Short mmCIF file of C-alpha atoms in Angstrom, two decimals:
data_model
loop_
_atom_site.label_atom_id
_atom_site.label_comp_id
_atom_site.label_asym_id
_atom_site.label_seq_id
_atom_site.Cartn_x
_atom_site.Cartn_y
_atom_site.Cartn_z
CA MET A 1 15.01 -45.01 14.42
CA THR A 2 11.62 -44.23 15.79
CA ASN A 3 9.34 -46.68 17.05
CA PRO A 4 4.93 -45.50 16.75
CA ALA A 5 3.03 -45.44 19.94
CA ASN A 6 1.54 -48.85 18.39
CA THR A 7 4.46 -50.84 18.11
CA MET A 8 7.50 -52.32 20.41
CA GLU A 9 11.24 -54.07 19.46
CA ILE A 10 11.21 -57.65 21.19
CA GLY A 11 14.86 -59.27 21.38
CA ILE A 12 16.70 -61.15 23.30
CA SER A 13 20.45 -60.21 25.58
CA THR A 14 22.88 -62.50 27.10
CA PHE A 15 26.26 -62.41 28.79
CA LEU A 16 27.10 -65.40 26.93
CA GLU A 17 26.91 -67.48 30.58
CA THR A 18 29.78 -70.54 30.64
CA THR A 19 28.80 -71.55 34.57
CA PRO A 20 28.92 -74.93 35.92
CA ASP A 21 25.62 -76.74 34.87
CA PRO A 22 24.00 -77.50 38.00
CA ALA A 23 22.62 -80.54 37.57
CA THR A 24 26.44 -81.96 36.23
CA GLY A 25 29.10 -79.45 37.05
CA ALA A 26 30.14 -79.80 33.63
CA ILE A 27 31.53 -75.87 31.91
CA MET A 28 31.08 -75.11 28.47
CA SER A 29 33.84 -73.97 26.96
CA HIS A 30 34.14 -70.43 25.42
CA ALA A 31 34.42 -71.38 22.09
CA GLU A 32 31.18 -73.93 21.77
CA ARG A 33 29.40 -71.04 23.55
CA LEU A 34 30.42 -68.17 20.96
CA ARG A 35 29.69 -70.46 18.30
CA ASN A 36 26.03 -71.43 20.10
CA ALA A 37 25.72 -67.15 19.84
CA VAL A 38 25.89 -67.29 16.80
CA GLU A 39 22.84 -70.18 16.14
CA GLU A 40 20.63 -68.40 18.73
CA ILE A 41 21.44 -64.64 16.59
CA VAL A 42 20.60 -66.99 13.20
CA LEU A 43 17.17 -68.16 14.96
CA ALA A 44 16.43 -64.61 16.17
CA ASP A 45 16.78 -63.29 13.12
CA GLN A 46 14.38 -66.05 11.10
CA ALA A 47 11.74 -66.02 14.35
CA GLY A 48 11.31 -62.77 14.14
CA LEU A 49 12.63 -61.12 17.14
CA ASP A 50 13.92 -57.09 16.55
CA VAL A 51 16.96 -57.43 18.41
CA TYR A 52 20.28 -59.29 19.79
CA GLY A 53 22.28 -57.88 22.36
CA ILE A 54 25.67 -59.53 23.86
CA GLY A 55 27.01 -57.99 26.99
CA GLU A 56 30.36 -57.26 27.66
CA HIS A 57 32.99 -59.29 30.49
CA HIS A 58 36.06 -60.64 31.64
CA ARG A 59 35.40 -63.21 33.56
CA PRO A 60 35.89 -67.20 33.32
CA ASP A 61 31.90 -67.65 33.64
CA TYR A 62 31.00 -65.16 30.71
CA ALA A 63 32.33 -66.18 26.85
CA GLY A 64 31.15 -62.10 26.01
CA SER A 65 34.37 -60.14 25.70
CA SER A 66 34.54 -58.89 22.63
CA PRO A 67 30.46 -58.76 21.97
CA ALA A 68 30.97 -57.05 18.15
CA THR A 69 33.22 -60.00 16.81
CA VAL A 70 30.57 -62.75 17.76
CA LEU A 71 27.52 -59.99 16.19
CA ALA A 72 29.91 -59.67 13.27
CA ALA A 73 29.95 -63.80 12.82
CA ALA A 74 26.15 -63.49 12.46
CA ALA A 75 25.67 -60.30 10.69
CA ALA A 76 26.03 -61.82 7.51
CA MET A 77 23.67 -64.77 8.17
CA THR A 78 21.19 -62.51 8.84
CA LYS A 79 18.71 -59.64 7.12
CA HIS A 80 16.67 -57.96 9.17
CA ILE A 81 17.63 -58.55 13.24
CA ARG A 82 19.23 -55.45 14.88
CA LEU A 83 22.40 -56.12 16.73
CA THR A 84 24.02 -54.29 19.61
CA SER A 85 26.05 -54.28 22.82
CA ALA A 86 24.07 -55.19 26.03
CA VAL A 87 26.72 -53.21 27.60
CA THR A 88 30.01 -51.85 26.17
CA VAL A 89 31.77 -51.04 29.22
CA LEU A 90 32.95 -47.61 27.53
CA SER A 91 34.94 -46.56 30.68
CA SER A 92 38.01 -49.31 30.25
CA ASP A 93 37.85 -49.16 26.42
CA ASP A 94 38.83 -46.74 23.65
CA PRO A 95 36.11 -44.73 22.14
CA VAL A 96 37.65 -44.80 18.53
CA ARG A 97 38.05 -48.98 18.65
CA VAL A 98 34.73 -48.74 19.51
CA TYR A 99 33.28 -46.74 16.76
CA GLN A 100 35.56 -48.55 14.19
CA GLN A 101 34.00 -51.68 16.15
CA PHE A 102 30.42 -50.89 15.67
CA ALA A 103 30.83 -49.25 12.44
CA THR A 104 32.78 -52.55 10.83
CA LEU A 105 29.62 -54.34 12.05
CA ASP A 106 27.00 -51.39 10.52
CA GLY A 107 28.61 -52.39 7.26
CA ILE A 108 28.87 -56.03 7.67
CA SER A 109 24.95 -55.93 8.65
CA ASN A 110 24.31 -52.94 6.50
CA GLY A 111 23.33 -50.74 8.98
CA ARG A 112 21.63 -53.01 11.70
CA ALA A 113 24.27 -52.21 14.54
CA GLU A 114 23.91 -50.19 17.87
CA ILE A 115 26.05 -49.76 20.67
CA MET A 116 24.75 -49.67 24.44
CA ALA A 117 27.01 -48.08 26.38
CA GLY A 118 27.10 -48.93 30.11
CA ARG A 119 30.02 -48.53 33.08
CA GLY A 120 28.70 -52.16 33.68
CA SER A 121 27.60 -54.38 36.28
CA PHE A 122 30.76 -55.58 36.87
CA ILE A 123 34.61 -54.10 37.33
CA GLU A 124 37.04 -56.56 35.88
CA SER A 125 38.01 -55.12 32.95
CA PHE A 126 39.17 -51.51 34.79
CA PRO A 127 42.90 -53.63 36.72
CA LEU A 128 42.96 -55.66 33.42
CA PHE A 129 42.91 -52.51 31.04
CA GLY A 130 44.98 -50.44 33.31
CA TYR A 131 42.16 -48.07 34.98
CA SER A 132 41.34 -46.89 38.09
CA LEU A 133 38.23 -46.72 40.16
CA ASP A 134 38.68 -43.96 41.28
CA ASP A 135 38.26 -42.30 38.43
CA TYR A 136 35.12 -44.61 37.41
CA ASN A 137 32.31 -41.98 36.58
CA GLU A 138 34.65 -39.38 34.97
CA LEU A 139 36.11 -42.08 33.19
CA PHE A 140 32.38 -42.52 31.19
CA ASP A 141 31.52 -39.06 31.20
CA GLU A 142 34.98 -38.51 29.17
CA LYS A 143 34.50 -41.68 26.77
CA LEU A 144 30.80 -40.70 26.51
CA GLU A 145 31.66 -37.28 24.96
CA LEU A 146 34.49 -38.37 22.87
CA LEU A 147 32.23 -41.46 21.21
CA LEU A 148 29.79 -39.30 20.44
CA ALA A 149 32.05 -36.43 19.17
CA ILE A 150 33.55 -39.61 16.33
CA ARG A 151 30.09 -40.64 15.41
CA ASP A 152 28.94 -37.20 14.32
CA SER A 153 32.06 -36.18 13.17
CA GLU A 154 34.61 -37.80 10.12
CA LYS A 155 37.11 -35.72 11.20
CA VAL A 156 37.74 -34.89 15.29
CA ASN A 157 39.24 -32.92 17.62
CA TRP A 158 39.19 -33.30 20.81
CA ARG A 159 41.06 -33.16 24.40
CA GLY A 160 40.57 -34.94 27.79
CA GLY A 161 41.83 -35.88 30.80
CA HIS A 162 42.29 -39.31 30.61
CA ARG A 163 43.31 -40.25 26.50
CA PRO A 164 45.54 -38.61 24.26
CA ALA A 165 44.26 -36.01 22.57
CA ILE A 166 43.18 -36.09 18.71
CA GLN A 167 43.70 -33.35 16.42
CA ASN A 168 41.51 -33.20 13.11
CA LEU A 169 41.94 -36.76 12.91
CA GLY A 170 39.74 -38.86 10.69
CA VAL A 171 38.19 -42.24 12.12
CA TYR A 172 37.12 -44.54 9.61
CA PRO A 173 34.90 -46.97 8.89
CA ARG A 174 32.12 -44.81 8.76
CA ALA A 175 28.73 -46.79 9.71
CA VAL A 176 26.07 -46.99 7.71
CA GLN A 177 23.72 -45.36 9.79
CA SER A 178 24.42 -41.62 10.28
CA PRO A 179 23.91 -41.52 12.80
CA LEU A 180 24.89 -44.82 14.29
CA PRO A 181 22.80 -45.64 17.24
CA VAL A 182 24.04 -45.27 20.83
CA TRP A 183 22.22 -46.24 24.00
CA ILE A 184 22.55 -45.07 27.32
CA ALA A 185 22.54 -48.54 29.69
CA THR A 186 22.23 -48.18 33.32
CA GLY A 187 20.87 -49.95 36.33
CA GLY A 188 18.38 -47.34 37.64
CA ASN A 189 21.08 -44.78 38.32
CA PRO A 190 18.77 -41.66 38.22
CA GLU A 191 21.89 -39.18 37.31
CA SER A 192 22.06 -41.71 34.00
CA ALA A 193 18.66 -41.25 33.05
CA VAL A 194 19.22 -37.72 33.49
CA ARG A 195 21.83 -37.69 31.25
CA ALA A 196 19.96 -39.99 28.16
CA GLY A 197 17.87 -37.04 28.32
CA MET A 198 20.02 -34.55 28.24
CA LEU A 199 21.82 -35.82 25.19
CA GLY A 200 18.59 -37.08 23.69
CA LEU A 201 19.71 -40.32 23.38
CA PRO A 202 18.18 -43.81 23.65
CA VAL A 203 18.17 -45.29 27.27
CA ALA A 204 18.01 -48.71 28.70
CA PHE A 205 16.98 -50.05 32.32
CA ALA A 206 18.17 -53.10 33.52
CA ILE A 207 15.38 -54.84 35.95
CA ILE A 208 16.65 -57.48 37.03
CA GLY A 209 14.98 -57.35 41.12
CA GLY A 210 11.79 -55.32 42.46
CA MET A 211 8.94 -54.55 40.70
CA PRO A 212 9.89 -53.07 37.35
CA GLU A 213 7.26 -50.81 37.37
CA SER A 214 9.41 -48.94 40.51
CA PHE A 215 11.35 -47.28 37.48
CA ALA A 216 8.74 -44.77 36.43
CA PRO A 217 9.78 -41.91 38.34
CA LEU A 218 13.45 -42.99 36.29
CA VAL A 219 11.36 -42.84 32.63
CA GLU A 220 9.89 -39.58 33.71
CA LEU A 221 12.85 -38.20 35.06
CA TYR A 222 14.72 -39.30 31.45
CA LYS A 223 11.96 -37.62 29.41
CA LYS A 224 11.66 -34.44 31.70
CA ALA A 225 15.76 -34.27 31.19
CA ALA A 226 15.16 -34.41 27.18
CA ILE A 227 12.38 -31.97 27.33
CA ARG A 228 14.48 -29.60 28.98
CA ALA A 229 17.43 -29.82 26.52
CA GLY A 230 15.06 -29.66 23.69
CA HIS A 231 14.76 -32.74 22.38
CA ASP A 232 11.48 -34.55 20.74
CA PRO A 233 9.72 -36.50 23.18
CA SER A 234 7.85 -38.31 20.84
CA LYS A 235 11.09 -39.47 19.62
CA LEU A 236 12.63 -40.95 22.54
CA GLN A 237 13.28 -44.55 23.12
CA ILE A 238 13.42 -46.50 26.24
CA ALA A 239 14.43 -50.04 27.03
CA THR A 240 14.46 -52.79 29.45
CA HIS A 241 16.37 -55.83 30.05
CA SER A 242 14.81 -58.51 32.76
CA HIS A 243 16.03 -61.63 33.27
CA GLY A 244 13.49 -64.77 31.84
CA PHE A 245 12.85 -67.83 29.69
CA VAL A 246 9.48 -68.94 27.69
CA GLY A 247 8.46 -72.80 27.61
CA ASP A 248 5.62 -74.40 26.51
CA THR A 249 3.91 -74.43 29.68
CA THR A 250 4.66 -71.85 32.66
CA GLU A 251 5.47 -75.07 35.00
CA GLN A 252 7.86 -76.29 32.40
CA ALA A 253 9.27 -72.91 32.15
CA ALA A 254 9.72 -72.69 35.84
CA GLU A 255 11.97 -75.44 36.36
CA SER A 256 13.71 -75.32 34.05
CA PHE A 257 15.34 -71.64 34.49
CA TYR A 258 15.53 -71.79 38.58
CA LEU A 259 18.68 -74.06 38.82
CA PRO A 260 20.52 -72.12 36.51
CA THR A 261 19.15 -68.50 37.72
CA GLN A 262 20.11 -69.71 41.48
CA ALA A 263 23.55 -71.37 40.98
CA GLN A 264 24.06 -67.81 39.03
CA MET A 265 22.46 -65.59 41.24
CA ASN A 266 24.54 -67.57 44.51
CA VAL A 267 28.27 -66.44 42.85
CA ILE A 268 27.18 -62.45 42.32
CA GLY A 269 25.47 -62.75 45.59
CA ARG A 270 28.96 -64.14 47.52
CA GLU A 271 30.57 -61.24 45.38
CA ARG A 272 28.82 -58.45 46.15
CA GLY A 273 27.93 -59.72 49.97
CA TRP A 274 24.70 -59.74 49.73
CA GLY A 275 24.40 -61.85 52.57
CA GLN A 276 21.81 -64.86 52.21
CA SER A 277 21.48 -67.65 49.30
CA TYR A 278 19.05 -67.53 46.35
CA SER A 279 15.64 -68.99 47.27
CA ARG A 280 12.74 -70.52 45.48
CA ALA A 281 10.50 -68.19 47.38
CA THR A 282 12.30 -65.15 46.25
CA TYR A 283 12.50 -66.86 42.78
CA ASP A 284 8.29 -67.93 42.64
CA GLN A 285 7.99 -64.14 43.42
CA ALA A 286 9.92 -62.41 41.07
CA ARG A 287 8.01 -64.63 38.44
CA SER A 288 4.70 -63.25 40.02
CA LEU A 289 2.95 -60.54 37.28
CA ARG A 290 3.95 -57.53 38.74
CA GLY A 291 8.11 -58.99 39.53
CA ALA A 292 10.86 -58.89 36.98
CA LEU A 293 11.84 -62.27 35.98
CA TYR A 294 9.72 -62.91 32.65
CA VAL A 295 9.38 -66.75 33.37
CA GLY A 296 6.27 -68.48 31.95
CA ASP A 297 4.57 -69.67 28.49
CA PRO A 298 4.06 -67.31 25.74
CA GLU A 299 0.86 -66.04 26.78
CA TYR A 300 2.10 -65.00 30.60
CA VAL A 301 5.29 -63.69 29.42
CA ALA A 302 3.25 -61.17 26.80
CA GLU A 303 1.14 -61.16 29.37
CA LYS A 304 3.89 -59.24 31.69
CA ILE A 305 5.18 -57.37 28.73
CA LEU A 306 2.12 -55.35 28.24
CA LEU A 307 1.84 -54.65 31.99
CA LEU A 308 5.82 -53.97 31.50
CA ARG A 309 4.82 -51.22 28.62
CA LYS A 310 1.78 -49.92 30.21
CA ASN A 311 3.58 -48.82 33.39
CA LEU A 312 6.94 -47.25 31.92
CA GLY A 313 6.19 -46.91 28.18
CA VAL A 314 9.31 -49.12 26.74
CA THR A 315 9.91 -49.20 23.14
CA ARG A 316 12.35 -52.31 23.33
CA PHE A 317 12.36 -55.09 25.65
CA PHE A 318 15.25 -57.75 25.91
CA LEU A 319 14.47 -61.06 27.83
CA HIS A 320 17.67 -62.32 29.03
CA VAL A 321 18.67 -65.83 28.30
CA ASN A 322 20.24 -67.32 30.08
CA VAL A 323 21.33 -66.78 33.30
CA GLY A 324 23.26 -69.34 34.28
CA THR A 325 24.00 -71.55 31.26
CA MET A 326 21.58 -74.24 30.56
CA PRO A 327 21.18 -76.77 27.82
CA HIS A 328 21.30 -75.18 24.12
CA ARG A 329 18.30 -76.76 22.58
CA GLU A 330 16.28 -75.20 25.64
CA VAL A 331 17.70 -71.88 24.62
CA MET A 332 16.89 -72.21 21.14
CA HIS A 333 13.47 -72.82 21.84
CA ALA A 334 13.21 -70.57 24.03
CA ILE A 335 14.07 -68.06 21.56
CA GLU A 336 11.81 -69.49 18.25
CA LEU A 337 8.74 -69.05 21.36
CA LEU A 338 9.33 -65.31 22.61
CA GLY A 339 9.73 -64.80 18.63
CA THR A 340 7.20 -67.23 17.07
CA LYS A 341 4.48 -66.71 20.07
CA VAL A 342 5.43 -64.19 22.27
CA ALA A 343 5.85 -61.02 19.90
CA PRO A 344 2.45 -61.54 17.72
CA ILE A 345 0.85 -61.69 20.80
CA VAL A 346 2.11 -58.08 21.76
CA ARG A 347 2.32 -56.43 19.03
CA LYS A 348 -1.71 -57.82 18.05
CA GLU A 349 -2.56 -56.04 21.58
CA LEU A 350 -0.43 -52.44 21.02
CA ALA A 351 -2.26 -52.61 17.61
CA LYS A 352 -5.42 -52.10 19.31
CA LEU A 353 -4.37 -49.04 20.67
#
């Protein structure tokens, strides 16, 4: 799948948050959040968005431990939207099962599945599935190698250090797409950018702080590595994933998104020892034109996406909605605005280039 120079894919990413409501303290059940996700995917398809991604997590404040299952539930109810993990924590999973799950999704959706492989920003899956963090990097390298081998050949011969060898065995079902798209997702690790480039795989950068333009050196590393490895630079795909929210007005969007974002960022901050709470000043700075939060009315969010395209040359943009629990109707409205208002503005401007 390639992206012409004057086009760009726009979509949604989510971790299926089930954090306490910042106003009432109520906690949505995992079951309700999963059902809401299916409704979101169907709406995103109807609104003309290009892609919907679900991140894998194994903790109480997220319901997305099995992205392929949720995506498959919506696959038969949608027609055009691409369906991806965002991300699959490949290091703690079995590449055989990952391929089978997404090949099954690819069949149900008739060729709209993707895998976004990464180490993951949380590490709870490692002890859950019996892996050591001492093998953090080695596990990912080895399992990515196996996943690509399965993708590229029906019969697999492979040997590694952390999984039993496979000797001339088939992996089924096979995907509709050949090859099934596999992206490398990274939070900004230079080695990951270089690896993706060398393999000629599309890359996705999680930009959730600072200024998106600061990722330009990583994009350059990715492109240079791809060219050195003999890959066609015109076929490279670059995505970014950033938090944000679209409202009818910028003021309304900013107010709606702040408290849920603050609550979840404070939880993560305490876990990671950031040492200070998430403030309104930090939030407002991130909402500025050069900041990493895409919060505002459709025109403002489109302006920020176009600036991102200018600075990084991205071919796909994921708006992560929502960061903390928000009313389902507000999330649905934001998705509708992204598809029917923001995306057309971006496409119209890019068509002029």
